[in-house]
Structures are given as structure tokens and as C-alpha cells.
């Protein structure tokens, strides 16, 4: 029997038809199985979690068959309560599958602490931008007898002297005591 005769034979054509029917049935069963296991066409709407506490956010996500995943704490944002959600991914209103993780970023309990640099005997012009770059605010400026005019003599916070290496919360107001250019005890 030649190869061409075999390709045109009744046996070969039956085998081809059976293979095609088997492939179609297999694909149909596979697609039905995927629809059932992946809940095709069924979505949950992501709730708005911004400004809500971890407990409330977790309850809302559980009601919607979603999971909470805490990413990190961000820089402190005074517009939101402590330990509340300030960012979420995916955003509110998006459609997602059941069991999807919703990633949230929390607001820490306060501003992070920043180390005080050595500013003694630096001029006010040098000290001010250094403190502001670290996130501090300049409070009251007072002068004392000191030979270096407008040089930093002391840094104060809430009435107490602070030294290099001390840590204060970011955005703290630091009071500066500057020299007035007079020799101490010359009055």
C-alpha cells in the first residue's frame, strides 16, 4: 500500500475525524473547567479604605471576600488619623477577583525622628537651611552676648537645650540662640 493510498483510505479519515472530535471535546471541557475554577465574569468592587483604621479596613475587605496586605508605613501625614490607611492598591472602585490581596500603606503614629546636626558656631545663614532641609521649623530667635555675630550658640526645644545627635520628630520647632557680636561680660 502506498503512502497516498493510505492518506485517502477510510481508516485514516476515521482516525482524523476522531482526533478532531476528541480535541474539540477536550477544549470544551477545559474551557468549562476554567470558567468554574476562576469564577469567570464574577468580580468584587474594591472599597475605599483611605482614612480608615486597620480593623475597619480588614472588616470591609472580609465582607467583599478580599484580603488585606500591609505594605509599609509611610511618612507621617497629619491629614489622616494615626495607623489609618493613606494609600491602597488597587484603588477604590476597581473590579477584582474574590480573594485578591489589597495592598495598603499605613500612617505611622507620628513624624519620624531626625538627628540634630552639629550647628554650634555656624552662622544663622548656614543653620537655617540645614534645619529646614531636615524637616525642622525655625522657632524663636534670641540673642546673647557672644563674640560671633549671628552664630549659633545654642539650639533649644521646648525650653531645653538640645545637642548634636539628639533626635526630634520631624517638623519640630527649634529655637535658636545666636550671638550678638558683643564680648561676654563686657556690659
C-alpha atoms as an extended CHARMM CRD file, in Angstrom:
* protein
*
       187  EXT
         1         1  UNK       CA              0.0000000000        0.0000000000        0.0000000000  PROA      1               0.0000000000
         2         2  UNK       CA              1.4640000000        3.3300000000       -0.9860000000  PROA      2               0.0000000000
         3         3  UNK       CA              1.5230000000        6.3950000000        1.2330000000  PROA      3               0.0000000000
         4         4  UNK       CA             -1.0030000000        8.3030000000       -0.9430000000  PROA      4               0.0000000000
         5         5  UNK       CA             -3.4100000000        5.3600000000       -0.8620000000  PROA      5               0.0000000000
         6         6  UNK       CA             -3.1080000000        5.2890000000        2.9410000000  PROA      6               0.0000000000
         7         7  UNK       CA             -3.9310000000        9.0390000000        3.2230000000  PROA      7               0.0000000000
         8         8  UNK       CA             -7.0780000000        8.5640000000        1.1560000000  PROA      8               0.0000000000
         9         9  UNK       CA             -8.1670000000        5.3820000000        2.9110000000  PROA      9               0.0000000000
        10        10  UNK       CA            -11.3040000000        5.1010000000        5.0000000000  PROA      10              0.0000000000
        11        11  UNK       CA             -9.3270000000        4.0780000000        8.1250000000  PROA      11              0.0000000000
        12        12  UNK       CA             -7.1220000000        7.1760000000        8.0460000000  PROA      12              0.0000000000
        13        13  UNK       CA            -10.0690000000        9.5420000000        7.5510000000  PROA      13              0.0000000000
        14        14  UNK       CA            -11.9230000000        7.9640000000       10.5170000000  PROA      14              0.0000000000
        15        15  UNK       CA             -8.8190000000        8.4070000000       12.7010000000  PROA      15              0.0000000000
        16        16  UNK       CA             -8.5140000000       12.1020000000       11.6790000000  PROA      16              0.0000000000
        17        17  UNK       CA            -12.2070000000       12.7450000000       12.3950000000  PROA      17              0.0000000000
        18        18  UNK       CA            -11.9430000000       11.0170000000       15.8110000000  PROA      18              0.0000000000
        19        19  UNK       CA             -8.8490000000       13.0830000000       16.6570000000  PROA      19              0.0000000000
        20        20  UNK       CA            -10.5970000000       16.3470000000       15.7300000000  PROA      20              0.0000000000
        21        21  UNK       CA            -13.7390000000       15.4130000000       17.6910000000  PROA      21              0.0000000000
        22        22  UNK       CA            -11.5730000000       14.4050000000       20.6820000000  PROA      22              0.0000000000
        23        23  UNK       CA             -9.6860000000       17.7260000000       20.5140000000  PROA      23              0.0000000000
        24        24  UNK       CA            -12.9400000000       19.7270000000       20.3410000000  PROA      24              0.0000000000
        25        25  UNK       CA            -14.4040000000       17.8100000000       23.3180000000  PROA      25              0.0000000000
        26        26  UNK       CA            -11.1510000000       18.2670000000       25.2930000000  PROA      26              0.0000000000
        27        27  UNK       CA            -11.1120000000       22.0540000000       24.6030000000  PROA      27              0.0000000000
        28        28  UNK       CA            -14.8030000000       22.3480000000       25.5490000000  PROA      28              0.0000000000
        29        29  UNK       CA            -14.2330000000       20.5310000000       28.8670000000  PROA      29              0.0000000000
        30        30  UNK       CA            -11.0810000000       22.5820000000       29.5670000000  PROA      30              0.0000000000
        31        31  UNK       CA            -12.8900000000       25.9010000000       28.9780000000  PROA      31              0.0000000000
        32        32  UNK       CA            -15.8280000000       24.8400000000       31.2010000000  PROA      32              0.0000000000
        33        33  UNK       CA            -13.3980000000       23.8030000000       33.9400000000  PROA      33              0.0000000000
        34        34  UNK       CA            -11.5720000000       27.1650000000       33.7050000000  PROA      34              0.0000000000
        35        35  UNK       CA            -14.8870000000       29.0720000000       33.9470000000  PROA      35              0.0000000000
        36        36  UNK       CA            -15.8010000000       27.2050000000       37.1280000000  PROA      36              0.0000000000
        37        37  UNK       CA            -12.4060000000       27.3870000000       38.8540000000  PROA      37              0.0000000000
        38        38  UNK       CA            -11.5830000000       31.0130000000       38.0030000000  PROA      38              0.0000000000
        39        39  UNK       CA            -15.0920000000       32.4140000000       38.6260000000  PROA      39              0.0000000000
        40        40  UNK       CA            -15.0320000000       33.9620000000       35.1670000000  PROA      40              0.0000000000
        41        41  UNK       CA            -17.1380000000       37.1100000000       34.9790000000  PROA      41              0.0000000000
        42        42  UNK       CA            -17.5300000000       37.4010000000       38.7710000000  PROA      42              0.0000000000
        43        43  UNK       CA            -15.8860000000       40.4430000000       40.3470000000  PROA      43              0.0000000000
        44        44  UNK       CA            -15.7730000000       42.2560000000       43.6770000000  PROA      44              0.0000000000
        45        45  UNK       CA            -15.5920000000       46.0540000000       43.8810000000  PROA      45              0.0000000000
        46        46  UNK       CA            -12.6820000000       47.3840000000       45.9410000000  PROA      46              0.0000000000
        47        47  UNK       CA            -13.9770000000       49.6020000000       48.7730000000  PROA      47              0.0000000000
        48        48  UNK       CA            -12.4380000000       52.9800000000       49.6190000000  PROA      48              0.0000000000
        49        49  UNK       CA            -10.1480000000       52.3700000000       52.6010000000  PROA      49              0.0000000000
        50        50  UNK       CA             -8.4010000000       55.7530000000       52.8360000000  PROA      50              0.0000000000
        51        51  UNK       CA             -8.5670000000       57.2680000000       56.3150000000  PROA      51              0.0000000000
        52        52  UNK       CA             -9.9350000000       54.0780000000       57.8960000000  PROA      52              0.0000000000
        53        53  UNK       CA             -8.2830000000       52.1380000000       60.7080000000  PROA      53              0.0000000000
        54        54  UNK       CA             -6.7180000000       48.7300000000       60.0730000000  PROA      54              0.0000000000
        55        55  UNK       CA             -9.6050000000       46.9630000000       61.8490000000  PROA      55              0.0000000000
        56        56  UNK       CA            -12.3350000000       48.7050000000       59.8480000000  PROA      56              0.0000000000
        57        57  UNK       CA            -10.4240000000       48.1960000000       56.5810000000  PROA      57              0.0000000000
        58        58  UNK       CA             -9.9910000000       44.4880000000       57.3530000000  PROA      58              0.0000000000
        59        59  UNK       CA            -13.7250000000       44.1030000000       58.1090000000  PROA      59              0.0000000000
        60        60  UNK       CA            -14.7260000000       45.8260000000       54.8620000000  PROA      60              0.0000000000
        61        61  UNK       CA            -12.3660000000       43.6710000000       52.8330000000  PROA      61              0.0000000000
        62        62  UNK       CA            -13.6090000000       40.4620000000       54.5120000000  PROA      62              0.0000000000
        63        63  UNK       CA            -17.2050000000       41.4330000000       53.6450000000  PROA      63              0.0000000000
        64        64  UNK       CA            -16.1120000000       41.6820000000       50.0000000000  PROA      64              0.0000000000
        65        65  UNK       CA            -14.0880000000       38.4210000000       50.0780000000  PROA      65              0.0000000000
        66        66  UNK       CA            -10.8140000000       40.3270000000       49.7290000000  PROA      66              0.0000000000
        67        67  UNK       CA             -7.6010000000       40.1330000000       51.7620000000  PROA      67              0.0000000000
        68        68  UNK       CA             -5.6450000000       42.9140000000       53.4890000000  PROA      68              0.0000000000
        69        69  UNK       CA             -1.8980000000       43.1050000000       52.9490000000  PROA      69              0.0000000000
        70        70  UNK       CA              0.0240000000       45.8390000000       54.8010000000  PROA      70              0.0000000000
        71        71  UNK       CA              2.9610000000       47.0800000000       52.7740000000  PROA      71              0.0000000000
        72        72  UNK       CA              4.6380000000       49.6280000000       54.9780000000  PROA      72              0.0000000000
        73        73  UNK       CA              4.2430000000       52.7610000000       56.9650000000  PROA      73              0.0000000000
        74        74  UNK       CA              4.8160000000       55.9120000000       55.0190000000  PROA      74              0.0000000000
        75        75  UNK       CA              5.9720000000       59.2920000000       56.1940000000  PROA      75              0.0000000000
        76        76  UNK       CA              3.5610000000       60.6910000000       58.7360000000  PROA      76              0.0000000000
        77        77  UNK       CA              0.6500000000       62.5850000000       57.1730000000  PROA      77              0.0000000000
        78        78  UNK       CA             -1.1650000000       64.8360000000       59.6810000000  PROA      78              0.0000000000
        79        79  UNK       CA             -4.2820000000       64.8620000000       57.4370000000  PROA      79              0.0000000000
        80        80  UNK       CA             -5.0300000000       61.2230000000       58.3740000000  PROA      80              0.0000000000
        81        81  UNK       CA             -5.5240000000       59.5950000000       61.8020000000  PROA      81              0.0000000000
        82        82  UNK       CA             -2.6690000000       57.5530000000       63.2810000000  PROA      82              0.0000000000
        83        83  UNK       CA             -2.4170000000       53.9830000000       61.9550000000  PROA      83              0.0000000000
        84        84  UNK       CA             -5.0220000000       54.6100000000       59.2540000000  PROA      84              0.0000000000
        85        85  UNK       CA             -4.8150000000       53.7330000000       55.5660000000  PROA      85              0.0000000000
        86        86  UNK       CA             -3.3070000000       56.5280000000       53.4510000000  PROA      86              0.0000000000
        87        87  UNK       CA             -2.8170000000       54.6110000000       50.1740000000  PROA      87              0.0000000000
        88        88  UNK       CA             -4.2350000000       51.4540000000       48.6330000000  PROA      88              0.0000000000
        89        89  UNK       CA             -3.5910000000       49.3540000000       45.5420000000  PROA      89              0.0000000000
        90        90  UNK       CA             -5.7800000000       48.6250000000       43.6190000000  PROA      90              0.0000000000
        91        91  UNK       CA             -7.6510000000       51.8850000000       44.0790000000  PROA      91              0.0000000000
        92        92  UNK       CA            -11.2510000000       52.1500000000       45.2830000000  PROA      92              0.0000000000
        93        93  UNK       CA            -13.9090000000       51.2140000000       42.7470000000  PROA      93              0.0000000000
        94        94  UNK       CA            -11.7980000000       48.7800000000       40.7080000000  PROA      94              0.0000000000
        95        95  UNK       CA            -13.1970000000       45.3430000000       39.9300000000  PROA      95              0.0000000000
        96        96  UNK       CA            -11.0970000000       42.4050000000       41.1630000000  PROA      96              0.0000000000
        97        97  UNK       CA            -11.4860000000       38.6520000000       41.7170000000  PROA      97              0.0000000000
        98        98  UNK       CA            -12.5210000000       37.0810000000       45.0430000000  PROA      98              0.0000000000
        99        99  UNK       CA             -9.6020000000       36.5550000000       47.4110000000  PROA      99              0.0000000000
       100       100  UNK       CA             -7.4380000000       39.2520000000       45.8190000000  PROA      100             0.0000000000
       101       101  UNK       CA             -4.9430000000       40.9810000000       48.1100000000  PROA      101             0.0000000000
       102       102  UNK       CA             -5.4480000000       44.7070000000       48.5870000000  PROA      102             0.0000000000
       103       103  UNK       CA             -2.1350000000       46.3650000000       49.4490000000  PROA      103             0.0000000000
       104       104  UNK       CA             -2.3330000000       49.2850000000       51.8920000000  PROA      104             0.0000000000
       105       105  UNK       CA              0.1420000000       51.8090000000       53.2770000000  PROA      105             0.0000000000
       106       106  UNK       CA             -0.4560000000       52.9710000000       56.8440000000  PROA      106             0.0000000000
       107       107  UNK       CA              0.0370000000       56.3340000000       58.5060000000  PROA      107             0.0000000000
       108       108  UNK       CA              2.5810000000       55.9650000000       61.3460000000  PROA      108             0.0000000000
       109       109  UNK       CA              1.9050000000       57.2740000000       64.8540000000  PROA      109             0.0000000000
       110       110  UNK       CA              3.8910000000       60.4450000000       64.3000000000  PROA      110             0.0000000000
       111       111  UNK       CA              6.6730000000       62.0830000000       62.3810000000  PROA      111             0.0000000000
       112       112  UNK       CA              9.8590000000       60.0770000000       62.2480000000  PROA      112             0.0000000000
       113       113  UNK       CA             12.7070000000       61.2150000000       64.4400000000  PROA      113             0.0000000000
       114       114  UNK       CA             15.6130000000       63.0810000000       62.8820000000  PROA      114             0.0000000000
       115       115  UNK       CA             19.0940000000       63.5460000000       64.3830000000  PROA      115             0.0000000000
       116       116  UNK       CA             20.2220000000       67.0620000000       65.1870000000  PROA      116             0.0000000000
       117       117  UNK       CA             23.3910000000       68.0350000000       63.2810000000  PROA      117             0.0000000000
       118       118  UNK       CA             26.2840000000       69.9880000000       64.7770000000  PROA      118             0.0000000000
       119       119  UNK       CA             25.3480000000       73.6190000000       64.2010000000  PROA      119             0.0000000000
       120       120  UNK       CA             27.2320000000       75.3210000000       67.0220000000  PROA      120             0.0000000000
       121       121  UNK       CA             29.3660000000       78.2190000000       65.7790000000  PROA      121             0.0000000000
       122       122  UNK       CA             27.7090000000       78.0550000000       62.3670000000  PROA      122             0.0000000000
       123       123  UNK       CA             26.1020000000       81.2130000000       61.0910000000  PROA      123             0.0000000000
       124       124  UNK       CA             22.3320000000       81.6040000000       61.0620000000  PROA      124             0.0000000000
       125       125  UNK       CA             22.5650000000       81.6310000000       57.2720000000  PROA      125             0.0000000000
       126       126  UNK       CA             24.1150000000       78.1420000000       57.3680000000  PROA      126             0.0000000000
       127       127  UNK       CA             21.9860000000       76.7320000000       60.2050000000  PROA      127             0.0000000000
       128       128  UNK       CA             18.5500000000       77.7550000000       58.8780000000  PROA      128             0.0000000000
       129       129  UNK       CA             18.6610000000       75.8750000000       55.5210000000  PROA      129             0.0000000000
       130       130  UNK       CA             20.2720000000       72.8450000000       57.1970000000  PROA      130             0.0000000000
       131       131  UNK       CA             17.4630000000       72.5740000000       59.7450000000  PROA      131             0.0000000000
       132       132  UNK       CA             14.7560000000       73.2240000000       57.1460000000  PROA      132             0.0000000000
       133       133  UNK       CA             16.2330000000       70.5880000000       54.8080000000  PROA      133             0.0000000000
       134       134  UNK       CA             15.9340000000       68.0430000000       57.6390000000  PROA      134             0.0000000000
       135       135  UNK       CA             12.2660000000       68.9700000000       58.0700000000  PROA      135             0.0000000000
       136       136  UNK       CA             12.5250000000       71.1740000000       61.1490000000  PROA      136             0.0000000000
       137       137  UNK       CA             10.9620000000       74.6020000000       61.5290000000  PROA      137             0.0000000000
       138       138  UNK       CA             12.7470000000       77.6270000000       62.9560000000  PROA      138             0.0000000000
       139       139  UNK       CA             11.0910000000       78.8630000000       66.1350000000  PROA      139             0.0000000000
       140       140  UNK       CA             12.0390000000       81.9810000000       68.0750000000  PROA      140             0.0000000000
       141       141  UNK       CA             15.4230000000       83.5720000000       67.6760000000  PROA      141             0.0000000000
       142       142  UNK       CA             17.0510000000       85.1700000000       70.6880000000  PROA      142             0.0000000000
       143       143  UNK       CA             20.4300000000       86.8280000000       71.0980000000  PROA      143             0.0000000000
       144       144  UNK       CA             23.0340000000       86.5450000000       73.8220000000  PROA      144             0.0000000000
       145       145  UNK       CA             26.4570000000       88.0340000000       74.4510000000  PROA      145             0.0000000000
       146       146  UNK       CA             28.8120000000       86.1060000000       72.2140000000  PROA      146             0.0000000000
       147       147  UNK       CA             31.6430000000       87.4060000000       70.0660000000  PROA      147             0.0000000000
       148       148  UNK       CA             30.4640000000       85.7280000000       66.8240000000  PROA      148             0.0000000000
       149       149  UNK       CA             27.6240000000       87.8330000000       65.4700000000  PROA      149             0.0000000000
       150       150  UNK       CA             24.6600000000       85.7300000000       64.2100000000  PROA      150             0.0000000000
       151       151  UNK       CA             26.4950000000       82.4990000000       65.1050000000  PROA      151             0.0000000000
       152       152  UNK       CA             24.5540000000       79.6840000000       66.7400000000  PROA      152             0.0000000000
       153       153  UNK       CA             25.3260000000       79.4720000000       70.4440000000  PROA      153             0.0000000000
       154       154  UNK       CA             22.5670000000       77.0350000000       71.4620000000  PROA      154             0.0000000000
       155       155  UNK       CA             19.6900000000       75.0710000000       69.9930000000  PROA      155             0.0000000000
       156       156  UNK       CA             16.5640000000       74.8450000000       72.1630000000  PROA      156             0.0000000000
       157       157  UNK       CA             13.4440000000       72.6770000000       72.0120000000  PROA      157             0.0000000000
       158       158  UNK       CA             10.5590000000       73.2160000000       74.4440000000  PROA      158             0.0000000000
       159       159  UNK       CA             12.7990000000       75.3020000000       76.6870000000  PROA      159             0.0000000000
       160       160  UNK       CA             15.5720000000       72.6860000000       76.9200000000  PROA      160             0.0000000000
       161       161  UNK       CA             18.9500000000       72.7880000000       75.2370000000  PROA      161             0.0000000000
       162       162  UNK       CA             19.4950000000       70.1420000000       72.5890000000  PROA      162             0.0000000000
       163       163  UNK       CA             22.8460000000       68.7770000000       71.4920000000  PROA      163             0.0000000000
       164       164  UNK       CA             24.2520000000       67.2310000000       68.3360000000  PROA      164             0.0000000000
       165       165  UNK       CA             22.9240000000       63.6830000000       67.8810000000  PROA      165             0.0000000000
       166       166  UNK       CA             19.6970000000       64.2280000000       69.8460000000  PROA      166             0.0000000000
       167       167  UNK       CA             16.6260000000       63.0900000000       67.9460000000  PROA      167             0.0000000000
       168       168  UNK       CA             13.4690000000       65.1450000000       67.4870000000  PROA      168             0.0000000000
       169       169  UNK       CA             10.3020000000       64.4750000000       65.4930000000  PROA      169             0.0000000000
       170       170  UNK       CA             10.3480000000       65.9280000000       62.0070000000  PROA      170             0.0000000000
       171       171  UNK       CA              8.5720000000       69.3440000000       61.7910000000  PROA      171             0.0000000000
       172       172  UNK       CA              9.5900000000       70.2270000000       65.3860000000  PROA      172             0.0000000000
       173       173  UNK       CA             10.1770000000       73.9430000000       66.0180000000  PROA      173             0.0000000000
       174       174  UNK       CA             13.7350000000       74.5970000000       67.0980000000  PROA      174             0.0000000000
       175       175  UNK       CA             14.5430000000       77.8480000000       68.8440000000  PROA      175             0.0000000000
       176       176  UNK       CA             17.9500000000       79.3710000000       68.1400000000  PROA      176             0.0000000000
       177       177  UNK       CA             20.1560000000       81.3700000000       70.4770000000  PROA      177             0.0000000000
       178       178  UNK       CA             22.5280000000       83.4770000000       68.3770000000  PROA      178             0.0000000000
       179       179  UNK       CA             25.4990000000       85.6130000000       69.2580000000  PROA      179             0.0000000000
       180       180  UNK       CA             25.0450000000       89.3980000000       69.1700000000  PROA      180             0.0000000000
       181       181  UNK       CA             28.6830000000       90.2630000000       68.4420000000  PROA      181             0.0000000000
       182       182  UNK       CA             29.4290000000       91.5090000000       71.9890000000  PROA      182             0.0000000000
       183       183  UNK       CA             32.1040000000       90.0490000000       74.2030000000  PROA      183             0.0000000000
       184       184  UNK       CA             30.5480000000       88.1040000000       77.0970000000  PROA      184             0.0000000000
       185       185  UNK       CA             30.6170000000       90.1160000000       80.3420000000  PROA      185             0.0000000000
       186       186  UNK       CA             31.6060000000       93.3930000000       78.6080000000  PROA      186             0.0000000000
       187       187  UNK       CA             28.4570000000       95.2510000000       79.7160000000  PROA      187             0.0000000000
